[in-house]
């Protein structure tokens, strides 16, 4: 099935301050290592999700629409729009997913027929750095928009005596504002510790390169956003495994699937062994 690509006029839907709603995830995002077929696990660290990329390996971004309606996904890699190549902004072009659809984005969109593969590479060789935009290397993000649904406007009805419900809400809001004006200001947030600041400022090691071209056809479609601000924003940070260990994101062992071999295991063997031979 062809993926749907929407190209929108940015001037018509330029986003102002984005205030996304996180009530429910509209789109699930995963990263797949195309060279070994693994879905890269993520580790939480200081409010962010991190994945470990292997330099030289190709990867894809897997998008899954978890809703029963179409959504628009604006994909950013290293701060660059993966469709247009512009410095990423939620108001730009992206991919339209049908209800419940899953798809994998394999690279930078070069035309309606092909992409340049996403590949983990050294930071200076990343596409963002080579085009003079290295500041946001190391992050994969999506901005998700719901589609506008046209409905018949509700019919007006008479308000009950003595005044409309909105008038009562207005009085309550005024009382709340008066009360909040007399409240003491909230204390300022504590400053980040030196250790945390040093870890967050650790140098990024890898980025996403502009790999070989491959066939990846899409079609164009129309999509009217339900709002100027995205309904969901999600981002994944990434670096190589050694750098994640240095940052304290993952423990200092090489196997990310490590487990204590002394613990009981419900499935210690993969297959059923032959029984002992009979003794007669």
PDB file of C-alpha atoms in Angstrom:
ATOM      1  CA  UNK A   1       0.000   0.000   0.000  1.00  0.00           C
ATOM      2  CA  UNK A   2       1.318   3.438  -0.910  1.00  0.00           C
ATOM      3  CA  UNK A   3       1.841   5.847   1.948  1.00  0.00           C
ATOM      4  CA  UNK A   4      -0.084   9.081   1.635  1.00  0.00           C
ATOM      5  CA  UNK A   5       2.011  12.226   1.453  1.00  0.00           C
ATOM      6  CA  UNK A   6       0.383  15.571   2.119  1.00  0.00           C
ATOM      7  CA  UNK A   7       2.001  18.788   0.920  1.00  0.00           C
ATOM      8  CA  UNK A   8       0.383  21.793   2.564  1.00  0.00           C
ATOM      9  CA  UNK A   9       0.914  25.505   2.065  1.00  0.00           C
ATOM     10  CA  UNK A  10       2.810  26.581   5.143  1.00  0.00           C
ATOM     11  CA  UNK A  11       1.472  30.137   5.021  1.00  0.00           C
ATOM     12  CA  UNK A  12      -2.102  28.927   5.363  1.00  0.00           C
ATOM     13  CA  UNK A  13      -1.450  26.830   8.448  1.00  0.00           C
ATOM     14  CA  UNK A  14       1.532  28.458  10.136  1.00  0.00           C
ATOM     15  CA  UNK A  15       1.486  27.321  13.742  1.00  0.00           C
ATOM     16  CA  UNK A  16       1.758  29.749  16.575  1.00  0.00           C
ATOM     17  CA  UNK A  17       2.771  28.608  20.057  1.00  0.00           C
ATOM     18  CA  UNK A  18       2.245  24.856  20.130  1.00  0.00           C
ATOM     19  CA  UNK A  19       0.275  23.575  23.089  1.00  0.00           C
ATOM     20  CA  UNK A  20      -0.219  19.867  22.330  1.00  0.00           C
ATOM     21  CA  UNK A  21      -2.673  17.670  24.183  1.00  0.00           C
ATOM     22  CA  UNK A  22      -1.288  14.428  25.611  1.00  0.00           C
ATOM     23  CA  UNK A  23      -4.626  12.939  26.637  1.00  0.00           C
ATOM     24  CA  UNK A  24      -4.016   9.873  24.473  1.00  0.00           C
ATOM     25  CA  UNK A  25      -1.318   8.761  22.058  1.00  0.00           C
ATOM     26  CA  UNK A  26      -2.552   9.176  18.495  1.00  0.00           C
ATOM     27  CA  UNK A  27       0.570   7.660  16.944  1.00  0.00           C
ATOM     28  CA  UNK A  28       3.077   5.155  18.307  1.00  0.00           C
ATOM     29  CA  UNK A  29       6.695   5.640  17.190  1.00  0.00           C
ATOM     30  CA  UNK A  30       9.426   2.986  17.056  1.00  0.00           C
ATOM     31  CA  UNK A  31      12.855   2.803  15.439  1.00  0.00           C
ATOM     32  CA  UNK A  32      13.882  -0.368  13.580  1.00  0.00           C
ATOM     33  CA  UNK A  33      17.488  -1.295  12.777  1.00  0.00           C
ATOM     34  CA  UNK A  34      17.171  -2.432   9.151  1.00  0.00           C
ATOM     35  CA  UNK A  35      20.535  -4.205   9.111  1.00  0.00           C
ATOM     36  CA  UNK A  36      19.707  -6.699  11.852  1.00  0.00           C
ATOM     37  CA  UNK A  37      15.900  -6.389  12.011  1.00  0.00           C
ATOM     38  CA  UNK A  38      15.789  -5.392  15.697  1.00  0.00           C
ATOM     39  CA  UNK A  39      13.296  -2.939  17.149  1.00  0.00           C
ATOM     40  CA  UNK A  40      15.571  -0.665  19.171  1.00  0.00           C
ATOM     41  CA  UNK A  41      14.638  -0.644  22.883  1.00  0.00           C
ATOM     42  CA  UNK A  42      14.298   2.685  24.639  1.00  0.00           C
ATOM     43  CA  UNK A  43      15.530   3.766  28.062  1.00  0.00           C
ATOM     44  CA  UNK A  44      13.969   6.579  30.111  1.00  0.00           C
ATOM     45  CA  UNK A  45      16.426   9.141  31.426  1.00  0.00           C
ATOM     46  CA  UNK A  46      15.639  12.536  32.985  1.00  0.00           C
ATOM     47  CA  UNK A  47      12.258  12.825  31.329  1.00  0.00           C
ATOM     48  CA  UNK A  48      13.402  11.678  27.883  1.00  0.00           C
ATOM     49  CA  UNK A  49      13.417   8.390  25.987  1.00  0.00           C
ATOM     50  CA  UNK A  50      16.757   7.259  24.543  1.00  0.00           C
ATOM     51  CA  UNK A  51      17.704   4.607  21.972  1.00  0.00           C
ATOM     52  CA  UNK A  52      21.137   3.299  21.001  1.00  0.00           C
ATOM     53  CA  UNK A  53      22.047   3.427  17.305  1.00  0.00           C
ATOM     54  CA  UNK A  54      24.886   1.489  15.687  1.00  0.00           C
ATOM     55  CA  UNK A  55      27.104   3.611  13.399  1.00  0.00           C
ATOM     56  CA  UNK A  56      26.863   2.432   9.804  1.00  0.00           C
ATOM     57  CA  UNK A  57      23.477   0.732  10.257  1.00  0.00           C
ATOM     58  CA  UNK A  58      20.415   1.798   8.292  1.00  0.00           C
ATOM     59  CA  UNK A  59      17.223   2.423  10.222  1.00  0.00           C
ATOM     60  CA  UNK A  60      13.557   3.223   9.696  1.00  0.00           C
ATOM     61  CA  UNK A  61      10.977   5.091  11.759  1.00  0.00           C
ATOM     62  CA  UNK A  62       7.837   3.005  12.247  1.00  0.00           C
ATOM     63  CA  UNK A  63       4.609   5.004  12.667  1.00  0.00           C
ATOM     64  CA  UNK A  64       1.371   3.386  13.872  1.00  0.00           C
ATOM     65  CA  UNK A  65      -1.949   5.230  13.853  1.00  0.00           C
ATOM     66  CA  UNK A  66      -3.809   4.096  16.986  1.00  0.00           C
ATOM     67  CA  UNK A  67      -7.075   5.833  16.057  1.00  0.00           C
ATOM     68  CA  UNK A  68     -10.009   5.161  13.771  1.00  0.00           C
ATOM     69  CA  UNK A  69      -9.467   8.303  11.707  1.00  0.00           C
ATOM     70  CA  UNK A  70      -6.781   9.740   9.473  1.00  0.00           C
ATOM     71  CA  UNK A  71      -3.914  11.663  11.065  1.00  0.00           C
ATOM     72  CA  UNK A  72      -1.086  13.797   9.705  1.00  0.00           C
ATOM     73  CA  UNK A  73       2.419  13.050  11.013  1.00  0.00           C
ATOM     74  CA  UNK A  74       5.155  15.659  10.518  1.00  0.00           C
ATOM     75  CA  UNK A  75       8.433  13.762  10.916  1.00  0.00           C
ATOM     76  CA  UNK A  76      11.602  15.504  12.105  1.00  0.00           C
ATOM     77  CA  UNK A  77      15.049  13.882  12.140  1.00  0.00           C
ATOM     78  CA  UNK A  78      17.905  15.877  13.692  1.00  0.00           C
ATOM     79  CA  UNK A  79      15.696  18.977  13.525  1.00  0.00           C
ATOM     80  CA  UNK A  80      15.125  18.578   9.763  1.00  0.00           C
ATOM     81  CA  UNK A  81      11.783  17.820   8.112  1.00  0.00           C
ATOM     82  CA  UNK A  82      12.155  14.348   6.571  1.00  0.00           C
ATOM     83  CA  UNK A  83       9.878  15.276   3.641  1.00  0.00           C
ATOM     84  CA  UNK A  84      10.880  18.797   2.643  1.00  0.00           C
ATOM     85  CA  UNK A  85      14.408  19.116   4.065  1.00  0.00           C
ATOM     86  CA  UNK A  86      13.480  22.378   5.800  1.00  0.00           C
ATOM     87  CA  UNK A  87      14.370  23.133   9.398  1.00  0.00           C
ATOM     88  CA  UNK A  88      11.474  21.309  11.015  1.00  0.00           C
ATOM     89  CA  UNK A  89       8.285  23.079  12.064  1.00  0.00           C
ATOM     90  CA  UNK A  90       4.904  21.457  12.876  1.00  0.00           C
ATOM     91  CA  UNK A  91       3.191  23.526  10.157  1.00  0.00           C
ATOM     92  CA  UNK A  92       5.083  21.756   7.357  1.00  0.00           C
ATOM     93  CA  UNK A  93       4.345  18.758   5.134  1.00  0.00           C
ATOM     94  CA  UNK A  94       4.204  15.212   6.454  1.00  0.00           C
ATOM     95  CA  UNK A  95       2.722  11.758   6.029  1.00  0.00           C
ATOM     96  CA  UNK A  96      -1.011  11.000   6.251  1.00  0.00           C
ATOM     97  CA  UNK A  97      -1.863   7.669   7.868  1.00  0.00           C
ATOM     98  CA  UNK A  98      -5.232   6.011   7.371  1.00  0.00           C
ATOM     99  CA  UNK A  99      -7.172   4.659  10.363  1.00  0.00           C
ATOM    100  CA  UNK A 100      -5.117   2.006  12.220  1.00  0.00           C
ATOM    101  CA  UNK A 101      -2.404   2.109   9.537  1.00  0.00           C
ATOM    102  CA  UNK A 102       1.253   1.271  10.263  1.00  0.00           C
ATOM    103  CA  UNK A 103       4.119   2.207   7.972  1.00  0.00           C
ATOM    104  CA  UNK A 104       7.897   2.539   8.044  1.00  0.00           C
ATOM    105  CA  UNK A 105       9.679   5.669   6.838  1.00  0.00           C
ATOM    106  CA  UNK A 106      13.049   4.556   5.494  1.00  0.00           C
ATOM    107  CA  UNK A 107      14.715   7.842   4.619  1.00  0.00           C
ATOM    108  CA  UNK A 108      14.761  11.446   3.495  1.00  0.00           C
ATOM    109  CA  UNK A 109      12.054  12.040   0.873  1.00  0.00           C
ATOM    110  CA  UNK A 110      13.698  12.838  -2.482  1.00  0.00           C
ATOM    111  CA  UNK A 111      10.607  12.562  -4.714  1.00  0.00           C
ATOM    112  CA  UNK A 112       7.275  10.782  -4.824  1.00  0.00           C
ATOM    113  CA  UNK A 113       9.175   7.655  -5.851  1.00  0.00           C
ATOM    114  CA  UNK A 114      12.317   7.398  -3.729  1.00  0.00           C
ATOM    115  CA  UNK A 115      14.135   8.304  -0.505  1.00  0.00           C
ATOM    116  CA  UNK A 116      17.735   8.589   0.673  1.00  0.00           C
ATOM    117  CA  UNK A 117      18.142   6.016   3.433  1.00  0.00           C
ATOM    118  CA  UNK A 118      18.383   6.955   7.097  1.00  0.00           C
ATOM    119  CA  UNK A 119      21.740   5.687   8.378  1.00  0.00           C
ATOM    120  CA  UNK A 120      23.463   6.192  11.718  1.00  0.00           C
ATOM    121  CA  UNK A 121      26.765   7.938  11.074  1.00  0.00           C
ATOM    122  CA  UNK A 122      29.364  10.147  12.742  1.00  0.00           C
ATOM    123  CA  UNK A 123      27.978  13.566  13.631  1.00  0.00           C
ATOM    124  CA  UNK A 124      30.073  15.561  11.079  1.00  0.00           C
ATOM    125  CA  UNK A 125      28.766  13.276   8.318  1.00  0.00           C
ATOM    126  CA  UNK A 126      25.099  13.695   9.306  1.00  0.00           C
ATOM    127  CA  UNK A 127      22.771  15.414   6.847  1.00  0.00           C
ATOM    128  CA  UNK A 128      21.932  18.160   9.343  1.00  0.00           C
ATOM    129  CA  UNK A 129      25.613  18.934  10.028  1.00  0.00           C
ATOM    130  CA  UNK A 130      26.539  18.864   6.336  1.00  0.00           C
ATOM    131  CA  UNK A 131      23.778  21.396   5.627  1.00  0.00           C
ATOM    132  CA  UNK A 132      24.917  23.707   8.442  1.00  0.00           C
ATOM    133  CA  UNK A 133      22.329  22.708  11.067  1.00  0.00           C
ATOM    134  CA  UNK A 134      24.123  20.591  13.713  1.00  0.00           C
ATOM    135  CA  UNK A 135      22.386  22.006  16.799  1.00  0.00           C
ATOM    136  CA  UNK A 136      19.572  19.426  16.946  1.00  0.00           C
ATOM    137  CA  UNK A 137      21.430  16.303  15.854  1.00  0.00           C
ATOM    138  CA  UNK A 138      20.434  13.270  17.924  1.00  0.00           C
ATOM    139  CA  UNK A 139      16.649  13.543  18.092  1.00  0.00           C
ATOM    140  CA  UNK A 140      13.773  11.972  16.142  1.00  0.00           C
ATOM    141  CA  UNK A 141      10.380  13.618  16.625  1.00  0.00           C
ATOM    142  CA  UNK A 142       6.824  13.664  15.345  1.00  0.00           C
ATOM    143  CA  UNK A 143       4.059  16.272  15.470  1.00  0.00           C
ATOM    144  CA  UNK A 144       0.639  14.678  14.977  1.00  0.00           C
ATOM    145  CA  UNK A 145      -2.515  16.434  13.777  1.00  0.00           C
ATOM    146  CA  UNK A 146      -6.094  15.221  13.733  1.00  0.00           C
ATOM    147  CA  UNK A 147      -8.254  15.842  10.685  1.00  0.00           C
ATOM    148  CA  UNK A 148     -11.031  18.400  10.714  1.00  0.00           C
ATOM    149  CA  UNK A 149     -14.483  16.804  10.678  1.00  0.00           C
ATOM    150  CA  UNK A 150     -17.316  18.967   9.401  1.00  0.00           C
ATOM    151  CA  UNK A 151     -20.469  18.703  11.512  1.00  0.00           C
ATOM    152  CA  UNK A 152     -23.782  20.531  11.422  1.00  0.00           C
ATOM    153  CA  UNK A 153     -23.717  23.354  14.004  1.00  0.00           C
ATOM    154  CA  UNK A 154     -25.995  22.806  17.031  1.00  0.00           C
ATOM    155  CA  UNK A 155     -29.379  24.531  17.051  1.00  0.00           C
ATOM    156  CA  UNK A 156     -29.763  27.454  19.477  1.00  0.00           C
ATOM    157  CA  UNK A 157     -31.999  26.979  22.498  1.00  0.00           C
ATOM    158  CA  UNK A 158     -33.440  29.470  25.031  1.00  0.00           C
ATOM    159  CA  UNK A 159     -31.485  29.950  28.233  1.00  0.00           C
ATOM    160  CA  UNK A 160     -33.373  29.305  31.496  1.00  0.00           C
ATOM    161  CA  UNK A 161     -34.259  32.110  33.885  1.00  0.00           C
ATOM    162  CA  UNK A 162     -32.616  34.077  35.537  1.00  0.00           C
ATOM    163  CA  UNK A 163     -29.460  34.216  33.371  1.00  0.00           C
ATOM    164  CA  UNK A 164     -27.437  31.996  31.022  1.00  0.00           C
ATOM    165  CA  UNK A 165     -25.068  29.339  32.441  1.00  0.00           C
ATOM    166  CA  UNK A 166     -22.085  31.215  31.034  1.00  0.00           C
ATOM    167  CA  UNK A 167     -22.925  34.203  33.212  1.00  0.00           C
ATOM    168  CA  UNK A 168     -22.665  32.037  36.320  1.00  0.00           C
ATOM    169  CA  UNK A 169     -19.322  30.638  35.134  1.00  0.00           C
ATOM    170  CA  UNK A 170     -18.075  34.192  34.616  1.00  0.00           C
ATOM    171  CA  UNK A 171     -18.854  35.146  38.207  1.00  0.00           C
ATOM    172  CA  UNK A 172     -17.062  32.027  39.482  1.00  0.00           C
ATOM    173  CA  UNK A 173     -14.043  32.825  37.342  1.00  0.00           C
ATOM    174  CA  UNK A 174     -13.905  36.366  38.744  1.00  0.00           C
ATOM    175  CA  UNK A 175     -13.985  35.032  42.306  1.00  0.00           C
ATOM    176  CA  UNK A 176     -11.217  32.537  41.492  1.00  0.00           C
ATOM    177  CA  UNK A 177      -9.048  35.296  40.010  1.00  0.00           C
ATOM    178  CA  UNK A 178      -9.533  37.452  43.110  1.00  0.00           C
ATOM    179  CA  UNK A 179      -8.499  34.527  45.324  1.00  0.00           C
ATOM    180  CA  UNK A 180      -5.467  33.704  43.222  1.00  0.00           C
ATOM    181  CA  UNK A 181      -4.383  37.361  43.272  1.00  0.00           C
ATOM    182  CA  UNK A 182      -4.104  37.212  47.062  1.00  0.00           C
ATOM    183  CA  UNK A 183      -2.134  33.956  47.073  1.00  0.00           C
ATOM    184  CA  UNK A 184       1.613  33.925  47.645  1.00  0.00           C
ATOM    185  CA  UNK A 185       3.725  33.339  44.531  1.00  0.00           C
ATOM    186  CA  UNK A 186       4.965  29.797  43.946  1.00  0.00           C
ATOM    187  CA  UNK A 187       8.617  29.184  44.744  1.00  0.00           C
ATOM    188  CA  UNK A 188      11.012  29.098  41.795  1.00  0.00           C
ATOM    189  CA  UNK A 189      12.215  25.701  40.531  1.00  0.00           C
ATOM    190  CA  UNK A 190      15.512  24.550  41.933  1.00  0.00           C
ATOM    191  CA  UNK A 191      18.538  24.793  39.688  1.00  0.00           C
ATOM    192  CA  UNK A 192      19.909  21.699  37.984  1.00  0.00           C
ATOM    193  CA  UNK A 193      22.824  20.117  39.798  1.00  0.00           C
ATOM    194  CA  UNK A 194      26.304  20.376  38.313  1.00  0.00           C
ATOM    195  CA  UNK A 195      26.385  16.651  37.688  1.00  0.00           C
ATOM    196  CA  UNK A 196      23.107  16.709  35.761  1.00  0.00           C
ATOM    197  CA  UNK A 197      24.169  19.728  33.737  1.00  0.00           C
ATOM    198  CA  UNK A 198      27.469  18.111  32.814  1.00  0.00           C
ATOM    199  CA  UNK A 199      25.746  14.909  31.724  1.00  0.00           C
ATOM    200  CA  UNK A 200      23.168  16.746  29.636  1.00  0.00           C
ATOM    201  CA  UNK A 201      25.923  18.742  27.960  1.00  0.00           C
ATOM    202  CA  UNK A 202      27.807  15.583  26.899  1.00  0.00           C
ATOM    203  CA  UNK A 203      28.914  15.709  23.294  1.00  0.00           C
ATOM    204  CA  UNK A 204      26.668  13.976  20.759  1.00  0.00           C
ATOM    205  CA  UNK A 205      28.556  11.241  18.875  1.00  0.00           C
ATOM    206  CA  UNK A 206      26.331  10.204  15.970  1.00  0.00           C
ATOM    207  CA  UNK A 207      23.659  11.623  13.690  1.00  0.00           C
ATOM    208  CA  UNK A 208      21.578  10.543  10.697  1.00  0.00           C
ATOM    209  CA  UNK A 209      23.278  10.467   7.329  1.00  0.00           C
ATOM    210  CA  UNK A 210      21.997  10.887   3.774  1.00  0.00           C
ATOM    211  CA  UNK A 211      22.329   7.288   2.585  1.00  0.00           C
ATOM    212  CA  UNK A 212      21.794   5.458  -0.688  1.00  0.00           C
ATOM    213  CA  UNK A 213      18.642   6.036  -2.707  1.00  0.00           C
ATOM    214  CA  UNK A 214      15.910   3.405  -2.647  1.00  0.00           C
ATOM    215  CA  UNK A 215      12.472   3.037  -4.187  1.00  0.00           C
ATOM    216  CA  UNK A 216       9.728   4.125  -1.785  1.00  0.00           C
ATOM    217  CA  UNK A 217       6.641   5.382  -3.662  1.00  0.00           C
ATOM    218  CA  UNK A 218       3.994   7.613  -2.117  1.00  0.00           C
ATOM    219  CA  UNK A 219       0.954   9.497  -3.399  1.00  0.00           C
ATOM    220  CA  UNK A 220      -0.419  12.941  -2.626  1.00  0.00           C
ATOM    221  CA  UNK A 221      -3.649  13.673  -0.793  1.00  0.00           C
ATOM    222  CA  UNK A 222      -5.544  16.543   0.815  1.00  0.00           C
ATOM    223  CA  UNK A 223      -5.703  16.979   4.579  1.00  0.00           C
ATOM    224  CA  UNK A 224      -7.325  19.777   6.624  1.00  0.00           C
ATOM    225  CA  UNK A 225      -5.945  20.033  10.131  1.00  0.00           C
ATOM    226  CA  UNK A 226      -8.400  20.218  13.006  1.00  0.00           C
ATOM    227  CA  UNK A 227      -6.211  22.795  14.776  1.00  0.00           C
ATOM    228  CA  UNK A 228      -3.125  24.910  14.256  1.00  0.00           C
ATOM    229  CA  UNK A 229      -1.347  23.214  17.158  1.00  0.00           C
ATOM    230  CA  UNK A 230      -0.432  19.511  17.070  1.00  0.00           C
ATOM    231  CA  UNK A 231      -2.514  17.133  19.152  1.00  0.00           C
ATOM    232  CA  UNK A 232       0.619  15.134  20.026  1.00  0.00           C
ATOM    233  CA  UNK A 233       4.356  15.825  20.055  1.00  0.00           C
ATOM    234  CA  UNK A 234       6.745  12.961  20.741  1.00  0.00           C
ATOM    235  CA  UNK A 235      10.507  12.760  20.476  1.00  0.00           C
ATOM    236  CA  UNK A 236      13.202  10.100  20.892  1.00  0.00           C
ATOM    237  CA  UNK A 237      16.806  10.960  21.681  1.00  0.00           C
ATOM    238  CA  UNK A 238      19.527   8.726  20.276  1.00  0.00           C
ATOM    239  CA  UNK A 239      23.286   8.205  20.363  1.00  0.00           C
ATOM    240  CA  UNK A 240      25.659   5.244  20.145  1.00  0.00           C
ATOM    241  CA  UNK A 241      25.706   2.730  22.995  1.00  0.00           C
ATOM    242  CA  UNK A 242      29.021   3.900  24.448  1.00  0.00           C
ATOM    243  CA  UNK A 243      27.798   7.477  24.664  1.00  0.00           C
ATOM    244  CA  UNK A 244      24.592   6.374  26.406  1.00  0.00           C
ATOM    245  CA  UNK A 245      26.694   4.530  28.973  1.00  0.00           C
ATOM    246  CA  UNK A 246      28.811   7.667  29.490  1.00  0.00           C
ATOM    247  CA  UNK A 247      25.669   9.771  29.965  1.00  0.00           C
ATOM    248  CA  UNK A 248      24.321   7.315  32.534  1.00  0.00           C
ATOM    249  CA  UNK A 249      21.341   6.403  30.367  1.00  0.00           C
ATOM    250  CA  UNK A 250      22.089   2.652  30.403  1.00  0.00           C
ATOM    251  CA  UNK A 251      24.113   0.508  32.846  1.00  0.00           C
ATOM    252  CA  UNK A 252      27.762  -0.210  32.215  1.00  0.00           C
ATOM    253  CA  UNK A 253      27.343  -3.621  30.640  1.00  0.00           C
ATOM    254  CA  UNK A 254      27.414  -4.374  26.965  1.00  0.00           C
ATOM    255  CA  UNK A 255      24.311  -6.527  26.672  1.00  0.00           C
ATOM    256  CA  UNK A 256      21.169  -4.331  26.674  1.00  0.00           C
ATOM    257  CA  UNK A 257      19.063  -7.446  27.272  1.00  0.00           C
ATOM    258  CA  UNK A 258      21.134  -8.477  30.306  1.00  0.00           C
ATOM    259  CA  UNK A 259      19.445 -10.432  33.036  1.00  0.00           C
ATOM    260  CA  UNK A 260      20.685 -12.117  36.205  1.00  0.00           C
ATOM    261  CA  UNK A 261      21.364 -15.714  35.220  1.00  0.00           C
ATOM    262  CA  UNK A 262      20.909 -16.814  38.860  1.00  0.00           C
ATOM    263  CA  UNK A 263      17.234 -15.845  38.809  1.00  0.00           C
ATOM    264  CA  UNK A 264      14.582 -18.479  38.034  1.00  0.00           C
ATOM    265  CA  UNK A 265      13.559 -18.610  34.374  1.00  0.00           C
ATOM    266  CA  UNK A 266      10.168 -19.862  33.192  1.00  0.00           C
ATOM    267  CA  UNK A 267      11.642 -20.887  29.832  1.00  0.00           C
ATOM    268  CA  UNK A 268      15.219 -22.068  30.409  1.00  0.00           C
ATOM    269  CA  UNK A 269      15.437 -24.026  27.152  1.00  0.00           C
ATOM    270  CA  UNK A 270      14.154 -23.420  23.693  1.00  0.00           C
ATOM    271  CA  UNK A 271      12.934 -26.929  22.791  1.00  0.00           C
ATOM    272  CA  UNK A 272      11.748 -30.180  24.398  1.00  0.00           C
ATOM    273  CA  UNK A 273      14.625 -32.565  25.175  1.00  0.00           C
ATOM    274  CA  UNK A 274      14.450 -36.327  24.633  1.00  0.00           C
ATOM    275  CA  UNK A 275      13.560 -38.371  27.727  1.00  0.00           C
ATOM    276  CA  UNK A 276      16.114 -40.761  29.286  1.00  0.00           C
ATOM    277  CA  UNK A 277      16.347 -44.155  27.572  1.00  0.00           C
ATOM    278  CA  UNK A 278      14.406 -47.036  29.042  1.00  0.00           C
ATOM    279  CA  UNK A 279      16.356 -49.370  31.376  1.00  0.00           C
ATOM    280  CA  UNK A 280      15.043 -52.749  30.159  1.00  0.00           C
TER     281      UNK A 280
END
